[in-house]
Structure formats: structure tokens, C-alpha cells
Short mmCIF file of C-alpha atoms and ligand atoms in Angstrom, two decimals:
data_model
loop_
_atom_site.label_atom_id
_atom_site.label_comp_id
_atom_site.label_asym_id
_atom_site.label_seq_id
_atom_site.Cartn_x
_atom_site.Cartn_y
_atom_site.Cartn_z
CA MET A 23 81.19 93.47 72.65
CA ALA A 24 81.97 90.80 70.06
CA ALA A 25 79.52 87.94 69.70
CA GLN A 26 80.34 84.57 71.22
CA ILE A 27 81.12 81.87 68.68
CA LEU A 28 79.00 78.74 68.38
CA ASP A 29 81.77 76.37 67.35
CA GLY A 30 80.44 73.56 65.14
CA LYS A 31 83.75 71.69 65.24
CA VAL A 32 83.86 71.47 69.04
CA MET A 33 80.15 70.58 69.29
CA SER A 34 80.50 67.94 66.56
CA GLU A 35 83.49 66.31 68.21
CA LYS A 36 81.61 66.01 71.49
CA LEU A 37 78.48 64.64 69.81
CA ARG A 38 80.46 62.18 67.70
CA ARG A 39 82.17 60.81 70.83
CA GLU A 40 78.73 60.25 72.37
CA ILE A 41 77.48 58.63 69.15
CA GLY A 42 80.53 56.32 69.13
CA GLU A 43 79.75 55.25 72.71
CA ARG A 44 76.11 54.53 71.85
CA VAL A 45 77.24 52.51 68.79
CA LEU A 46 79.37 50.35 71.11
CA CYS A 47 76.41 49.84 73.48
CA LEU A 48 74.17 48.80 70.60
CA LYS A 49 76.76 46.27 69.43
CA ARG A 50 77.19 44.89 72.95
CA GLU A 51 73.51 44.70 73.87
CA TYR A 52 71.91 43.71 70.56
CA GLY A 53 74.77 42.73 68.22
CA VAL A 54 73.59 45.49 65.87
CA VAL A 55 76.00 47.73 63.93
CA PRO A 56 74.27 50.86 62.57
CA GLY A 57 74.59 50.95 58.77
CA LEU A 58 74.29 53.87 56.36
CA ALA A 59 74.02 53.49 52.59
CA VAL A 60 74.60 56.44 50.30
CA ILE A 61 73.54 56.30 46.65
CA LEU A 62 75.54 58.56 44.39
CA VAL A 63 74.39 58.92 40.79
CA GLY A 64 76.91 60.52 38.42
CA ASN A 65 80.18 62.15 39.41
CA ASP A 66 79.45 65.68 40.60
CA PRO A 67 82.72 66.72 42.33
CA ALA A 68 80.98 68.47 45.29
CA SER A 69 78.80 65.40 45.88
CA GLU A 70 81.89 63.17 45.77
CA ILE A 71 83.42 65.20 48.62
CA TYR A 72 80.22 65.06 50.70
CA VAL A 73 79.94 61.31 50.18
CA ARG A 74 83.57 60.72 51.19
CA ASN A 75 83.03 62.77 54.37
CA LYS A 76 79.94 60.73 55.18
CA GLU A 77 81.86 57.45 54.72
CA LYS A 78 84.67 58.76 56.93
CA GLY A 79 82.22 59.92 59.63
CA CYS A 80 80.53 56.52 59.68
CA LEU A 81 83.74 54.56 59.97
CA GLU A 82 85.10 56.81 62.74
CA ALA A 83 81.86 56.30 64.69
CA GLY A 84 82.16 52.50 64.30
CA MET A 85 79.24 52.30 61.87
CA HIS A 86 78.88 50.24 58.71
CA SER A 87 79.03 52.37 55.57
CA GLU A 88 78.12 51.46 52.02
CA THR A 89 78.35 53.72 48.98
CA VAL A 90 76.48 52.71 45.84
CA ARG A 91 77.94 54.50 42.82
CA MET A 92 75.72 54.57 39.75
CA PRO A 93 76.52 56.08 36.35
CA ALA A 94 75.06 59.49 35.35
CA GLU A 95 72.85 57.82 32.71
CA THR A 96 71.14 55.54 35.29
CA GLN A 97 67.41 55.11 34.64
CA GLN A 98 64.73 55.75 37.28
CA GLU A 99 63.76 52.07 37.52
CA ASP A 100 67.37 51.05 38.16
CA LEU A 101 67.73 53.69 40.88
CA GLU A 102 64.49 52.55 42.51
CA ARG A 103 65.53 48.90 42.29
CA GLU A 104 68.68 49.81 44.21
CA ILE A 105 66.63 51.67 46.83
CA ASP A 106 64.34 48.63 47.18
CA ARG A 107 67.36 46.38 47.71
CA LEU A 108 68.67 48.64 50.48
CA ASN A 109 65.17 48.88 52.00
CA ARG A 110 65.27 45.07 52.39
CA ASP A 111 68.89 44.87 53.63
CA PRO A 112 68.88 44.32 57.44
CA ARG A 113 72.44 45.69 57.78
CA ILE A 114 71.29 49.08 56.47
CA HIS A 115 69.38 51.37 58.85
CA GLY A 116 69.75 54.60 56.91
CA ILE A 117 69.52 55.29 53.17
CA LEU A 118 70.49 58.57 51.61
CA VAL A 119 70.18 59.52 47.96
CA GLN A 120 72.81 62.20 47.34
CA LEU A 121 71.18 65.27 45.78
CA PRO A 122 71.06 66.78 43.25
CA LEU A 123 70.27 63.85 40.96
CA PRO A 124 70.89 64.16 37.22
CA GLU A 125 68.03 66.10 35.62
CA HIS A 126 66.35 63.17 33.85
CA LEU A 127 65.67 61.46 37.20
CA ASP A 128 62.59 62.06 39.38
CA GLU A 129 63.97 63.18 42.75
CA ALA A 130 60.61 63.19 44.56
CA ALA A 131 59.79 59.65 43.39
CA ALA A 132 63.23 58.41 44.49
CA LEU A 133 62.90 59.94 47.96
CA ALA A 134 59.37 58.54 48.31
CA ARG A 135 60.72 55.06 47.57
CA ILE A 136 62.93 55.01 50.69
CA LEU A 137 61.26 53.36 53.69
CA PRO A 138 60.34 56.26 56.03
CA GLU A 139 62.13 54.57 58.95
CA LYS A 140 65.34 54.39 56.87
CA ASP A 141 65.00 57.96 55.56
CA VAL A 142 67.85 59.45 57.61
CA ASP A 143 67.77 62.69 55.59
CA GLY A 144 64.19 63.26 56.81
CA PHE A 145 63.03 64.21 53.29
CA HIS A 146 60.29 61.56 52.92
CA LEU A 147 56.80 63.08 52.87
CA LEU A 148 55.83 61.06 55.93
CA ASN A 149 58.70 62.49 57.96
CA ALA A 150 58.03 66.02 56.64
CA GLY A 151 54.37 65.55 57.61
CA LYS A 152 55.29 64.35 61.10
CA LEU A 153 57.46 67.42 61.63
CA MET A 154 54.54 69.58 60.49
CA THR A 155 51.98 67.86 62.72
CA GLY A 156 54.12 67.36 65.83
CA GLY A 157 54.78 63.63 65.38
CA GLU A 158 58.03 61.77 66.11
CA GLY A 159 59.70 61.49 62.71
CA VAL A 160 63.21 61.83 61.33
CA ILE A 161 64.35 65.48 61.32
CA PRO A 162 66.44 66.77 58.40
CA CYS A 163 70.12 66.96 59.39
CA THR A 164 71.01 70.60 58.72
CA PRO A 165 68.08 72.20 60.59
CA ARG A 166 68.50 69.65 63.38
CA GLY A 167 72.14 70.67 63.72
CA ALA A 168 71.26 74.36 63.59
CA LEU A 169 68.66 73.95 66.35
CA TYR A 170 71.16 72.06 68.48
CA MET A 171 73.57 74.99 68.14
CA ILE A 172 70.86 77.49 69.11
CA GLN A 173 70.06 75.37 72.17
CA GLN A 174 73.72 75.42 73.24
CA THR A 175 73.38 79.15 73.99
CA GLY A 176 71.17 78.18 76.94
CA VAL A 177 68.67 80.89 75.94
CA ASP A 178 65.01 80.04 76.66
CA LEU A 179 63.42 79.98 73.20
CA THR A 180 59.80 80.26 74.32
CA GLY A 181 58.16 83.39 72.95
CA LYS A 182 61.28 84.53 71.09
CA GLU A 183 60.98 86.13 67.64
CA ALA A 184 62.67 83.82 65.13
CA VAL A 185 63.21 84.80 61.50
CA VAL A 186 64.36 82.27 58.90
CA ILE A 187 65.52 83.56 55.50
CA GLY A 188 65.03 80.85 52.87
CA ARG A 189 62.11 78.45 52.40
CA SER A 190 63.68 75.34 50.86
CA ASN A 191 62.30 71.94 51.81
CA ILE A 192 65.68 70.81 53.12
CA VAL A 193 66.62 73.81 55.28
CA GLY A 194 64.27 76.81 55.57
CA LYS A 195 60.88 75.14 56.01
CA PRO A 196 61.97 72.41 58.46
CA MET A 197 64.01 75.01 60.38
CA ALA A 198 60.90 77.17 60.75
CA MET A 199 58.89 74.14 61.93
CA LEU A 200 61.54 73.23 64.53
CA LEU A 201 61.61 76.77 65.91
CA LEU A 202 57.81 76.78 66.04
CA ARG A 203 57.98 73.51 68.00
CA GLU A 204 60.26 75.32 70.46
CA ASN A 205 57.50 77.93 70.92
CA CYS A 206 59.20 80.71 69.00
CA THR A 207 57.09 83.17 67.00
CA VAL A 208 58.35 82.37 63.52
CA THR A 209 58.59 84.46 60.35
CA LEU A 210 59.69 82.68 57.17
CA CYS A 211 61.18 85.04 54.58
CA HIS A 212 62.06 84.41 50.92
CA SER A 213 62.95 86.18 47.69
CA ARG A 214 59.51 87.83 47.42
CA THR A 215 59.50 89.14 50.99
CA LYS A 216 59.08 92.90 51.06
CA GLN A 217 61.20 95.05 53.40
CA LEU A 218 63.26 92.04 54.48
CA ALA A 219 65.38 94.04 56.92
CA GLU A 220 62.29 95.14 58.84
CA HIS A 221 61.61 91.47 59.58
CA THR A 222 65.19 90.49 60.34
CA ARG A 223 65.73 93.44 62.70
CA ARG A 224 62.97 92.05 64.94
CA ALA A 225 64.63 88.64 65.22
CA ASP A 226 65.99 87.34 68.51
CA ILE A 227 67.06 84.32 66.47
CA LEU A 228 68.01 84.86 62.85
CA VAL A 229 68.73 81.92 60.55
CA ALA A 230 70.15 82.64 57.10
CA ALA A 231 69.73 79.90 54.47
CA VAL A 232 69.85 81.91 51.26
CA GLY A 233 72.92 80.87 49.28
CA ARG A 234 74.39 84.37 48.81
CA ALA A 235 77.73 85.31 50.35
CA GLY A 236 77.57 88.13 52.90
CA PHE A 237 73.84 88.68 52.31
CA VAL A 238 73.01 89.46 55.97
CA THR A 239 74.67 92.72 56.94
CA ALA A 240 75.07 94.26 60.40
CA ASP A 241 72.21 96.74 59.89
CA MET A 242 69.80 93.80 59.37
CA VAL A 243 70.53 92.33 62.80
CA LYS A 244 68.95 93.15 66.16
CA PRO A 245 71.53 93.87 68.87
CA GLY A 246 72.01 90.74 70.97
CA ALA A 247 70.47 88.35 68.40
CA ILE A 248 71.55 84.73 67.92
CA VAL A 249 72.68 84.50 64.28
CA ILE A 250 72.87 81.10 62.58
CA ASP A 251 74.56 81.03 59.18
CA VAL A 252 73.61 77.99 57.10
CA GLY A 253 75.03 79.33 53.83
CA ILE A 254 77.91 77.66 52.02
CA ASN A 255 79.11 79.83 49.15
CA ARG A 256 82.35 79.47 47.24
CA VAL A 257 83.92 82.85 46.52
CA ASP A 258 87.40 83.04 44.94
CA GLY A 259 88.15 79.50 46.09
CA LYS A 260 87.08 80.23 49.69
CA VAL A 261 83.97 79.11 51.55
CA ARG A 262 81.83 81.96 52.83
CA GLY A 263 78.53 82.08 54.64
CA ASP A 264 75.37 84.10 54.01
CA VAL A 265 76.28 86.45 56.87
CA ASP A 266 78.83 89.26 56.84
CA PHE A 267 80.58 87.61 59.78
CA ASP A 268 83.04 90.34 60.83
CA ALA A 269 80.44 93.12 60.88
CA VAL A 270 77.62 91.05 62.42
CA CYS A 271 79.97 89.88 65.19
CA GLY A 272 79.80 93.42 66.55
CA VAL A 273 75.99 93.31 66.87
CA ALA A 274 74.95 89.72 67.64
CA SER A 275 75.33 87.95 71.00
CA TRP A 276 76.03 84.53 69.44
CA ILE A 277 77.05 83.63 65.91
CA THR A 278 78.06 80.55 63.90
CA PRO A 279 81.17 80.86 61.71
CA VAL A 280 81.55 79.57 58.14
CA PRO A 281 83.41 77.32 57.77
CA GLY A 282 83.33 75.56 61.15
CA GLY A 283 79.68 76.18 61.99
CA VAL A 284 76.44 74.54 60.83
CA GLY A 285 78.20 72.65 58.03
CA LYS A 286 80.18 70.64 60.58
CA MET A 287 76.95 69.63 62.30
CA THR A 288 75.14 68.28 59.24
CA ILE A 289 77.06 65.00 58.92
CA THR A 290 77.07 64.61 62.70
CA MET A 291 73.27 64.78 62.66
CA LEU A 292 73.22 62.26 59.82
CA LEU A 293 75.19 59.88 62.04
CA GLN A 294 72.80 60.64 64.90
CA ASN A 295 69.75 59.91 62.71
CA THR A 296 71.33 56.64 61.52
CA LEU A 297 72.17 55.59 65.08
CA GLU A 298 68.62 56.36 66.25
CA ALA A 299 67.15 54.39 63.30
CA ALA A 300 69.34 51.40 64.26
CA GLU A 301 68.37 51.74 67.95
CA ARG A 302 64.66 51.73 67.05
CA THR A 303 65.13 48.61 64.88
CA ALA A 304 67.14 46.81 67.57
CA ARG A 305 64.58 47.55 70.29
CA ARG A 306 61.73 46.37 68.06
CA GLY A 307 63.62 43.05 67.82
P1 NDP B 423 67.76 77.08 48.00
O1 NDP B 423 68.40 77.74 46.82
O2 NDP B 423 66.92 75.88 47.81
O3 NDP B 423 66.89 78.17 48.77
C1 NDP B 423 67.33 79.47 48.93
C2 NDP B 423 66.23 80.28 49.58
O4 NDP B 423 66.69 81.61 49.71
C3 NDP B 423 64.95 80.32 48.74
O5 NDP B 423 63.83 80.08 49.56
C4 NDP B 423 64.94 81.73 48.18
O6 NDP B 423 63.63 82.28 48.03
C5 NDP B 423 65.68 82.49 49.27
N1 NDP B 423 66.27 83.71 48.71
C6 NDP B 423 67.03 83.84 47.61
N2 NDP B 423 67.33 85.15 47.41
C7 NDP B 423 66.74 85.83 48.40
C8 NDP B 423 66.65 87.20 48.72
N3 NDP B 423 67.25 88.13 47.96
N4 NDP B 423 65.95 87.57 49.81
C9 NDP B 423 65.34 86.64 50.57
N5 NDP B 423 65.38 85.33 50.32
C10 NDP B 423 66.06 84.93 49.23
O7 NDP B 423 68.96 76.80 49.00
P2 NDP B 423 69.09 75.76 50.23
O8 NDP B 423 68.04 76.00 51.23
O9 NDP B 423 69.31 74.40 49.71
O10 NDP B 423 70.50 76.25 50.81
C11 NDP B 423 70.68 77.56 51.32
C12 NDP B 423 72.14 77.75 51.64
O11 NDP B 423 72.51 76.82 52.64
C13 NDP B 423 73.11 77.49 50.48
O12 NDP B 423 74.23 78.33 50.60
C14 NDP B 423 73.53 76.05 50.69
O13 NDP B 423 74.80 75.76 50.12
C15 NDP B 423 73.58 75.99 52.18
N6 NDP B 423 73.39 74.64 52.74
C16 NDP B 423 74.22 74.32 53.76
C17 NDP B 423 74.11 73.10 54.35
C18 NDP B 423 75.02 72.80 55.48
O14 NDP B 423 75.29 71.65 55.76
N7 NDP B 423 75.50 73.82 56.21
C19 NDP B 423 73.15 72.09 53.91
C20 NDP B 423 72.24 72.59 52.88
C21 NDP B 423 72.39 73.82 52.32
P3 NDP B 423 62.55 81.70 46.97
O15 NDP B 423 62.02 80.44 47.59
O16 NDP B 423 61.54 82.77 46.86
O17 NDP B 423 63.31 81.44 45.70
#
């Protein structure tokens, strides 16, 4: 039987309606409009598209959106001065530095400069540490969206074997931590993993965050597994995931498509993180 589709578009639309309603409540009760600032250094075309989508998402949800465009030759101190300004700005509840930054800039130092409570990407060391130690921090958007999709299957995650392929700080590692928090038994695989398929074939939940089109083939998947495809790969002008979708559909019980899967959820979770940051600020008074 073909796998059921976890539709990121449908889930995002529902979540964004709920976010919009909570934005209205916040305005009514506290006079607070959630605000997101995105800093874009240089003019990478892919980043330009992401930033435009973020602006559009904010406006549709009734949020305040600000994009700070800085030239490619921006110096570290100028970037950090801009972050400091946004840290102080009471209209801004979330700050995001669009990655990758030009090579001469220190990405880690820039991310560390953002106030942890305004770090809506969840990349600040304090938020990463909270995720690691079980504290209440900001969760990175893509893994948060992927977990939400897994939860929509209604499957009890406790004790399930979860395998994540990819160990980046923005996807793989936080994804593994989130699944661990849900009481899965987690295996984190990477390019040096030996006999990868032996790991993946044990997975009740398989998350692919590799960056290689069609990398996960049907023979790597346990029958009935939930397969989450984080990959976004451009092949011959088309967007493809890390999973061989057509073949894996015949083996898995649930699967996310690309496009229309996890990618749709990422900006939605960014809006959610910004809303929650604004709610925390408003309630603190
Ligand atoms: P990275 O390049 O940072 O990480 C890729 C990971 O895959 C690394 O840990 C690497 O291992 C591992 N890997 C590479 N080759 C193999 C292999 N042959 N076998 C096993 N593991 C391997 O990528 P990201 O985590 O940033 O992104 C992953 C994918 O997700 C990309 O396609 C990206 O475009 C997409 N993405 C999608 C988002 C969305 O919104 N849907 C958001 C962010 C990313 P090692 O560490 O050993 O090098």
C-alpha cells in the first residue's frame, strides 16, 4: 500500500491561521505586534528568495517585518552594531541573520550577539544548550517543523527507533535532540557512518537531512516507517528531496513530499517562534 502523505502545505495553512488569530489576541490584549527583523548581507539569490518569503509570511500573519540589507563587503563590527540596534528595538521580538554570511564574516560571533530571547532561529549557544539539557529554549525552525509533522501521524513515539541522517547544527543535531526528548531511541548518522543502510533499516522514524537528491532508496527503509525528507536539492531546475520519493512510497507508512513537505513548515515555525517571543515579552510587561 502506498504511504500516506504528510502535507506541509495543508499543515502550514492551518498553523498560520492559528498564528494569525494569536497575533490578533496579542494586539487586543497587550497592544503588542510581533516583529521579525531579518539581516541579509550581500545578494545571494537563494537568500533573497528566502527573505522575501519570510517578509510575506510575516505580513500575512499580521506581524511587523523589517529587512536590513547590508552590502557584501560589510565588516563584522557594522553587522554587530546592527544586531545590537535590533536587540534594543522594542518593536522587534525576533532577529534572524540570513545564512550563509560572506566568508570574511564570523558567523558564530554574529549569532552569539543576538539576545537569546530574540534568537528565533534557535541557533544561539544558550538555546542549543537548553535543547540539549531539557530546558525551555527556542527550537530551530526546520527540526521543529519536522517533529510537528511526525506528531501529526498520531503514532506514539515512546521507545521508537529513530534514525537521523545528517549532523548539522541547524537540522541533524537538533532533530536528534527533539526525538530523544520524545523518548525515541536515536541514532545519528553522518558521512563516516559505516553500513548506513543497516542503521536506516531499523528506523521506525527516518529523517534524511543530507543534501543529496534521491539518497535514501527503498531498500534502506523499514516497511511501515515514517520517512521525513528535509533535503532541498536543485536538479535540472527542479527541487528534489533526499529521498527517492516514488520508490519509498511503496515501503513507508507516512512520507513527506519535496516540494510541499518540511520546507513549507520552516517559515511557519519561524512565525511561531516570533509569536511566542512576543507573547513572552508582553506577559513579562
Ligand atoms: P549540511 O551539509 O550542513 O549537512 C549534511 C549532513 O549530511 C552532514 O552531517 C554530512 O555528514 C551528512 N552526509 C553527507 N553525505 C553523507 C553520506 N554519504 N552518508 C551519510 N551522511 C552524509 O546540510 P544541512 O543540514 O544544512 O541541510 C541538509 C539538507 O536539508 C540540504 O538539502 C538542505 O538544503 C536542506 N535544508 C532544508 C531546510 C528546509 O527548510 N526544508 C532547511 C535547512 C536545510 P558529515 O557531518 O560527516 O559531513
